[in-house]
């Protein structure tokens, strides 16, 4: 039996954007079943949210590495020693599966993490998989809140294997000794297909020192792809399909750097619990606010706290998060604990979608990747309130209302106006 070998650090916590993106691509395009190497969830700890279509497609799964006696994963491998340790353990797991008769039509790595791509480069070179798809949803130097990939590589078995791969492809080791540059060079050398989350990101990647010398050759292997809604989960919010769209219908990725085609995510990926329903005269605003974006949403919460009692009663704000403990102090300080719903899920279609910008990693510029929530909400036709710093590239993104994080007064004015318009209707 064949299928897809998946190496994806963030495969299991389905609230996370990276996990939903990986699952959407895999369930749409990859041959089943899946054998998954991951390191984000202990086999002894159940997932917060089962995902039957993906769960049913998983044949084998292993989570590593873990600290001794701990049910929680150690930090994602970033320095070279940790990456090499993880890659060696993952390679042993894959070889073990293969010795028991497993075979694969495809290898997949991504959409975040560096070790996954290194592992698949080695497995592709060794012909363990006949084809490799490398999925990049952001610059390899950009973590959610901090810079990554700047650590130096070091001599050892993994670097020897990487140099052999590049030599066979007629390439040299990058001049930089940073992990991110080596990963991008290996992808350029060995990946059969490179799935990139948007045209701006693809353009930025093609200007890097690792990819710019191979721009023409890479362009023929790039596929621009982002998951859109049509019944899928929008960053943790489970929404109904848009009229006229079949849930789960997808389109082939576009070739090269032409028009961006956005196939739909599988509507079955999300599993939702019922959220509050706004009543007459109440404006419902819902948005995804992971713990890393708590500081960015703070000005909007401050603005909500400045509303009059009648205005505040007309605004139903629902924040979907993976770290409610991070938002709790903000709500408590603003006396909004009873005025804002915080949960890990939401069902229904809000009056307005709140999109909160990601922080810029310290020491780096803004990521060229547009937040997937924007495309997903646009696809659903839900009006968007975009909360972003004034120097963020998202200030130029299409949205119905732009709120700069530097001006609480602007957010207060918008909320007051929406409340007044709703009460007058």
Coordinates of C-alpha atoms in Angstrom, one line a residue:
X1 CA 0.0 0.0 0.0
X2 CA 1.3 3.5 -0.9
X3 CA 0.3 6.9 0.3
X4 CA 2.0 10.1 1.6
X5 CA 4.8 10.5 4.1
X6 CA 4.2 13.6 6.0
X7 CA 6.8 15.4 8.1
X8 CA 5.1 18.4 9.7
X9 CA 6.0 19.7 13.1
X10 CA 2.7 21.4 13.6
X11 CA 0.4 18.7 12.3
X12 CA -1.8 18.0 15.3
X13 CA -3.1 21.1 17.1
X14 CA -5.9 21.8 14.6
X15 CA -6.6 25.3 15.9
X16 CA -3.2 26.4 14.6
X17 CA -3.1 28.0 11.2
X18 CA -0.1 25.9 10.1
X19 CA -1.9 22.7 11.0
X20 CA -5.1 23.7 9.2
X21 CA -3.1 24.7 6.2
X22 CA -1.2 21.4 6.1
X23 CA -4.4 19.4 6.6
X24 CA -6.2 21.4 3.9
X25 CA -3.5 20.7 1.3
X26 CA -3.1 17.1 2.2
X27 CA -6.7 16.2 2.2
X28 CA -7.2 18.0 -1.2
X29 CA -4.2 16.9 -3.2
X30 CA -2.1 14.1 -1.5
X31 CA -2.6 10.4 -1.9
X32 CA -3.9 8.6 1.2
X33 CA -3.2 7.1 3.7
X34 CA -0.8 9.4 5.6
X35 CA 2.2 8.3 7.7
X36 CA 2.9 11.3 9.9
X37 CA 6.1 12.3 11.6
X38 CA 5.4 15.1 14.0
X39 CA 6.6 16.6 17.3
X40 CA 3.8 18.7 18.6
X41 CA 1.6 16.2 20.5
X42 CA 2.2 13.3 22.7
X43 CA 0.5 10.1 21.7
X44 CA -0.6 9.9 25.3
X45 CA -2.5 13.2 25.2
X46 CA -5.7 13.4 23.1
X47 CA -6.1 16.3 20.7
X48 CA -8.3 19.1 21.8
X49 CA -10.4 18.7 18.6
X50 CA -10.7 15.4 16.7
X51 CA -10.7 15.7 12.9
X52 CA -12.3 12.6 11.5
X53 CA -11.4 12.9 7.8
X54 CA -7.8 13.5 8.6
X55 CA -7.7 11.0 11.5
X56 CA -9.2 8.3 9.2
X57 CA -6.4 8.9 6.7
X58 CA -3.5 8.5 9.1
X59 CA -2.0 5.0 8.9
X60 CA 1.0 5.5 11.3
X61 CA 2.0 8.5 13.4
X62 CA 4.9 9.2 15.7
X63 CA 5.6 12.2 17.9
X64 CA 9.1 13.1 18.8
X65 CA 11.2 14.3 20.5
X66 CA 10.0 14.5 24.1
X67 CA 11.7 15.4 27.3
X68 CA 12.0 12.4 29.6
X69 CA 8.8 11.8 31.6
X70 CA 7.0 14.7 30.0
X71 CA 3.7 14.5 28.1
X72 CA 4.5 17.8 26.4
X73 CA 6.9 18.3 23.5
X74 CA 10.2 20.0 24.0
X75 CA 10.7 23.3 22.1
X76 CA 10.7 23.1 18.3
X77 CA 14.3 22.3 17.2
X78 CA 16.0 25.5 16.1
X79 CA 19.7 25.2 16.8
X80 CA 21.7 22.9 14.6
X81 CA 22.3 20.2 17.3
X82 CA 18.5 20.0 18.1
X83 CA 17.6 19.9 14.4
X84 CA 20.2 17.1 13.7
X85 CA 18.9 15.1 16.7
X86 CA 15.3 15.5 15.5
X87 CA 16.1 14.6 11.9
X88 CA 18.1 11.5 12.9
X89 CA 15.2 10.3 15.2
X90 CA 12.6 11.0 12.4
X91 CA 14.8 9.2 9.8
X92 CA 15.0 6.1 12.1
X93 CA 11.2 6.2 12.4
X94 CA 10.7 6.4 8.6
X95 CA 13.2 3.6 8.0
X96 CA 11.4 1.5 10.5
X97 CA 8.0 2.0 8.8
X98 CA 9.7 1.2 5.5
X99 CA 11.2 -2.1 6.8
X100 CA 7.7 -3.1 7.8
X101 CA 6.4 -2.7 4.2
X102 CA 5.3 0.9 4.1
X103 CA 5.8 2.7 0.8
X104 CA 4.9 6.2 -0.4
X105 CA 4.0 7.9 -3.6
X106 CA 4.8 11.3 -2.1
X107 CA 6.7 13.1 0.6
X108 CA 5.4 16.3 2.2
X109 CA 7.1 18.8 4.5
X110 CA 5.9 22.1 6.0
X111 CA 4.3 24.5 6.1
X112 CA 6.4 25.7 9.0
X113 CA 9.5 24.4 10.7
X114 CA 13.0 23.8 9.3
X115 CA 13.8 20.3 10.4
X116 CA 10.9 18.9 8.3
X117 CA 12.4 20.1 5.0
X118 CA 15.8 18.9 5.9
X119 CA 14.4 15.4 6.6
X120 CA 12.5 15.2 3.3
X121 CA 15.6 16.5 1.4
X122 CA 17.5 13.5 2.7
X123 CA 14.7 11.0 2.1
X124 CA 14.2 12.3 -1.4
X125 CA 17.9 12.0 -2.2
X126 CA 17.8 8.4 -0.8
X127 CA 14.8 7.7 -3.0
X128 CA 12.7 6.7 0.1
X129 CA 10.0 8.9 -1.6
X130 CA 9.8 9.3 -5.3
X131 CA 8.5 12.8 -5.2
X132 CA 8.8 15.6 -2.6
X133 CA 6.4 18.6 -2.1
X134 CA 7.9 21.3 0.2
X135 CA 5.2 23.7 1.5
X136 CA 6.2 27.2 2.6
X137 CA 3.6 29.4 4.3
X138 CA 6.0 32.1 5.4
X139 CA 9.7 33.1 5.2
X140 CA 11.8 30.5 7.0
X141 CA 13.3 33.3 9.1
X142 CA 9.9 34.4 10.5
X143 CA 8.5 32.7 13.6
X144 CA 5.2 33.8 15.1
X145 CA 6.8 36.3 17.4
X146 CA 10.6 36.0 16.9
X147 CA 13.3 35.4 14.3
X148 CA 14.2 31.8 13.5
X149 CA 16.6 30.1 11.2
X150 CA 19.5 32.4 12.0
X151 CA 21.4 29.7 13.9
X152 CA 24.6 28.4 12.4
X153 CA 25.0 25.0 10.9
X154 CA 27.8 22.8 12.3
X155 CA 29.9 19.8 11.1
X156 CA 28.2 16.4 11.4
X157 CA 26.3 13.7 9.6
X158 CA 23.4 15.9 8.6
X159 CA 25.7 18.6 7.1
X160 CA 27.6 15.9 5.2
X161 CA 24.3 14.6 3.8
X162 CA 23.2 18.1 2.8
X163 CA 26.4 18.8 1.0
X164 CA 26.1 15.6 -0.9
X165 CA 22.6 16.5 -2.0
X166 CA 23.7 19.9 -3.2
X167 CA 26.8 18.4 -5.0
X168 CA 24.6 15.9 -6.9
X169 CA 22.4 18.8 -7.9
X170 CA 25.3 20.9 -9.1
X171 CA 25.0 23.4 -6.3
X172 CA 27.3 24.5 -3.5
X173 CA 26.7 25.1 0.2
X174 CA 25.3 28.7 0.7
X175 CA 27.9 31.3 1.6
X176 CA 25.9 32.0 4.8
X177 CA 26.1 29.4 7.5
X178 CA 22.5 30.0 8.7
X179 CA 20.1 27.2 8.9
X180 CA 17.4 29.0 6.9
X181 CA 19.7 29.5 3.9
X182 CA 20.7 25.9 3.9
X183 CA 17.0 24.8 4.0
X184 CA 16.1 27.0 1.1
X185 CA 19.0 25.8 -0.9
X186 CA 18.1 22.2 -0.3
X187 CA 14.5 22.9 -1.3
X188 CA 15.8 24.5 -4.5
X189 CA 18.0 21.5 -5.2
X190 CA 15.7 18.6 -4.5
X191 CA 12.0 19.5 -4.1
X192 CA 9.9 18.4 -7.0
X193 CA 7.2 20.9 -6.2
X194 CA 7.2 23.9 -4.0
X195 CA 3.9 25.1 -2.6
X196 CA 4.0 28.7 -1.6
X197 CA 1.4 30.6 0.3
X198 CA 0.8 33.5 -2.0
X199 CA 2.4 35.6 -4.7
X200 CA 4.0 38.2 -2.4
X201 CA 5.7 35.4 -0.4
X202 CA 6.9 33.7 -3.6
X203 CA 8.4 37.0 -4.8
X204 CA 10.2 37.6 -1.5
X205 CA 11.6 34.0 -1.5
X206 CA 12.9 34.4 -5.1
X207 CA 14.9 37.5 -4.0
X208 CA 16.7 35.6 -1.2
X209 CA 20.4 34.7 -1.8
X210 CA 19.5 31.0 -1.7
X211 CA 16.9 31.2 -4.5
X212 CA 17.7 34.3 -6.7
X213 CA 20.4 32.5 -8.7
X214 CA 17.9 29.8 -9.6
X215 CA 14.9 32.0 -10.2
X216 CA 14.0 30.6 -13.7
X217 CA 14.3 27.0 -12.7
X218 CA 12.4 27.5 -9.5
X219 CA 9.5 29.3 -11.2
X220 CA 8.6 26.2 -13.1
X221 CA 8.2 24.2 -9.8
X222 CA 6.4 26.9 -7.7
X223 CA 2.7 26.4 -7.1
X224 CA 0.9 29.3 -5.5
X225 CA -1.8 28.0 -3.1
X226 CA -3.8 29.3 -0.1
X227 CA -6.8 27.6 1.6
X228 CA -10.0 29.6 1.2
X229 CA -13.3 29.2 3.1
X230 CA -16.3 27.7 1.2
X231 CA -17.3 26.0 4.4
X232 CA -13.9 25.5 5.9
X233 CA -12.7 26.7 9.3
X234 CA -11.5 30.3 9.2
X235 CA -8.7 30.4 11.8
X236 CA -10.6 28.4 14.3
X237 CA -14.1 29.7 13.4
X238 CA -16.3 27.1 11.8
X239 CA -18.5 28.8 9.2
X240 CA -21.2 27.7 6.8
X241 CA -20.4 27.4 3.1
X242 CA -21.0 30.5 0.9
X243 CA -24.2 30.1 -1.3
X244 CA -23.3 28.5 -4.6
X245 CA -20.1 26.9 -3.4
X246 CA -19.7 23.2 -2.7
X247 CA -17.9 22.6 0.5
X248 CA -14.6 20.9 -0.1
X249 CA -14.4 21.7 -3.8
X250 CA -10.8 22.6 -4.7
X251 CA -8.9 23.8 -7.7
X252 CA -5.5 22.8 -8.9
X253 CA -2.7 25.1 -7.8
X254 CA -1.5 27.6 -10.4
X255 CA 1.7 27.0 -12.3
X256 CA 4.6 29.3 -11.9
X257 CA 4.0 32.8 -10.7
X258 CA 0.8 33.4 -12.6
X259 CA -2.7 34.1 -11.2
X260 CA -3.1 32.9 -7.7
X261 CA -5.6 30.1 -7.5
X262 CA -7.1 29.6 -4.1
X263 CA -8.6 26.1 -3.7
X264 CA -11.1 25.6 -1.0
X265 CA -10.1 23.8 2.2
X266 CA -12.0 20.7 3.1
X267 CA -15.1 21.8 5.0
X268 CA -14.8 18.7 7.2
X269 CA -11.5 19.8 8.7
X270 CA -13.3 22.0 11.3
X271 CA -15.3 20.6 14.1
X272 CA -17.2 23.4 15.9
X273 CA -19.2 23.9 19.1
X274 CA -22.0 26.3 19.1
X275 CA -21.1 29.9 19.9
X276 CA -23.3 32.7 21.1
X277 CA -25.9 34.2 18.8
X278 CA -26.3 37.9 18.7
X279 CA -29.8 39.1 19.2
X280 CA -31.7 42.0 17.6
X281 CA -29.9 45.3 17.9
X282 CA -26.6 43.6 18.7
X283 CA -23.5 43.7 16.4
X284 CA -21.6 40.5 16.4
X285 CA -17.8 40.7 15.8
X286 CA -15.7 37.5 15.8
X287 CA -12.1 36.9 15.2
X288 CA -9.1 34.7 15.7
X289 CA -6.7 36.0 18.3
X290 CA -3.9 33.5 19.2
X291 CA -1.8 34.3 22.3
X292 CA 0.9 35.8 20.1
X293 CA -1.5 38.5 19.0
X294 CA -2.9 39.5 22.4
X295 CA -1.0 42.7 22.6
X296 CA -2.2 43.7 19.1
X297 CA -5.9 43.3 20.1
X298 CA -5.5 45.3 23.3
X299 CA -6.3 48.7 21.7
X300 CA -9.7 47.3 20.5
X301 CA -10.5 46.0 24.0
X302 CA -9.6 49.4 25.4
X303 CA -11.9 51.0 23.0
X304 CA -14.7 48.7 23.9
X305 CA -14.2 49.5 27.6
X306 CA -14.5 53.2 26.8
X307 CA -18.0 52.8 25.3
X308 CA -21.1 53.9 27.2
X309 CA -23.1 51.0 28.8
X310 CA -25.7 51.2 26.1
X311 CA -23.1 51.1 23.3
X312 CA -21.2 48.3 25.0
X313 CA -24.4 46.3 25.3
X314 CA -24.8 46.6 21.5
X315 CA -21.4 45.0 20.7
X316 CA -21.0 41.2 21.0
X317 CA -17.3 40.5 20.7
X318 CA -16.2 36.9 20.4
X319 CA -12.5 36.1 20.4
X320 CA -11.4 32.7 19.4
X321 CA -8.0 31.8 20.8
X322 CA -5.6 29.0 21.7
X323 CA -4.4 30.8 24.8
X324 CA -7.3 32.2 26.8
X325 CA -5.0 32.7 29.8
X326 CA -3.1 35.3 27.8
X327 CA -6.3 37.4 27.1
X328 CA -7.7 37.0 30.7
X329 CA -5.6 39.7 32.3
X330 CA -6.5 42.2 29.6
X331 CA -10.2 41.6 30.0
X332 CA -10.0 41.6 33.8
X333 CA -8.1 45.0 33.8
X334 CA -10.7 46.5 31.5
X335 CA -13.7 45.0 33.4
X336 CA -14.7 43.2 30.2
X337 CA -14.7 39.6 31.6
X338 CA -18.5 39.5 31.2
X339 CA -18.7 41.5 28.0
X340 CA -16.4 39.5 25.7
X341 CA -16.7 35.8 24.9
X342 CA -13.4 34.0 24.8
X343 CA -13.4 30.4 23.6
X344 CA -11.5 28.0 21.3
X345 CA -14.4 27.8 18.7
X346 CA -17.2 29.7 17.1
X347 CA -20.1 28.6 14.9
X348 CA -22.1 30.8 12.6
X349 CA -21.5 33.9 10.5
X350 CA -20.7 37.2 12.4
X351 CA -21.8 40.6 11.3
X352 CA -18.1 41.6 11.1
X353 CA -14.9 39.6 11.0
X354 CA -12.1 40.9 13.2
X355 CA -8.6 40.2 11.7
X356 CA -5.7 41.0 14.0
X357 CA -2.2 41.4 12.5
X358 CA 0.6 39.2 13.6
X359 CA 3.5 40.8 15.5
X360 CA 6.7 41.5 13.5
X361 CA 9.5 39.2 14.7
X362 CA 12.1 41.2 16.7
X363 CA 15.0 42.2 14.5
X364 CA 13.2 41.4 11.2
X365 CA 10.9 43.3 8.9
X366 CA 7.2 42.4 8.4
X367 CA 6.5 39.1 6.7
X368 CA 5.4 39.3 3.1
X369 CA 2.7 36.7 3.7
X370 CA -0.9 38.0 3.9
X371 CA -2.9 36.6 6.8
X372 CA -5.0 33.8 5.4
X373 CA -8.0 35.0 7.4
X374 CA -8.3 38.0 5.1
X375 CA -8.7 35.8 2.0
X376 CA -11.1 33.4 3.8
X377 CA -13.4 36.2 5.1
X378 CA -13.4 37.9 1.7
X379 CA -14.4 34.6 0.1
X380 CA -17.3 34.4 2.6
X381 CA -18.4 38.0 1.9
X382 CA -18.1 39.0 5.6
X383 CA -17.2 42.6 6.2
X384 CA -13.7 42.8 7.7
X385 CA -12.4 45.0 10.6
X386 CA -8.6 44.9 10.2
X387 CA -6.5 45.8 13.3
X388 CA -2.8 46.5 12.4
X389 CA 0.0 48.8 13.2
X390 CA 0.4 51.8 10.9
X391 CA 3.7 50.5 9.5
X392 CA 2.4 47.0 8.7
X393 CA 2.0 45.9 5.1
X394 CA -1.6 44.9 6.0
X395 CA -2.6 48.6 6.1
X396 CA -2.8 48.3 2.3
X397 CA -4.9 45.1 2.4
X398 CA -8.5 45.2 1.3
X399 CA -10.7 45.5 4.3
X400 CA -13.9 47.3 5.1
X401 CA -12.5 49.1 8.2
X402 CA -8.8 49.7 9.0
X403 CA -8.0 50.4 12.6
X404 CA -4.5 51.4 13.5
X405 CA -3.3 49.9 16.8
X406 CA -1.8 53.3 17.7
X407 CA -5.1 55.0 17.9
X408 CA -7.7 53.7 20.5
X409 CA -9.9 56.7 19.6
X410 CA -10.4 55.4 16.0
X411 CA -11.5 52.0 17.3
X412 CA -13.8 53.6 19.8
X413 CA -15.4 55.7 17.1
X414 CA -16.0 52.7 14.9
X415 CA -17.5 50.6 17.6
X416 CA -19.8 53.5 18.7
X417 CA -20.9 54.0 15.1
X418 CA -21.6 50.3 14.5
X419 CA -23.6 50.2 17.7
X420 CA -25.6 53.3 16.7
X421 CA -26.3 52.0 13.2
X422 CA -27.5 48.6 14.5
X423 CA -29.8 50.1 17.1
X424 CA -31.4 52.4 14.5
X425 CA -32.2 49.5 12.1

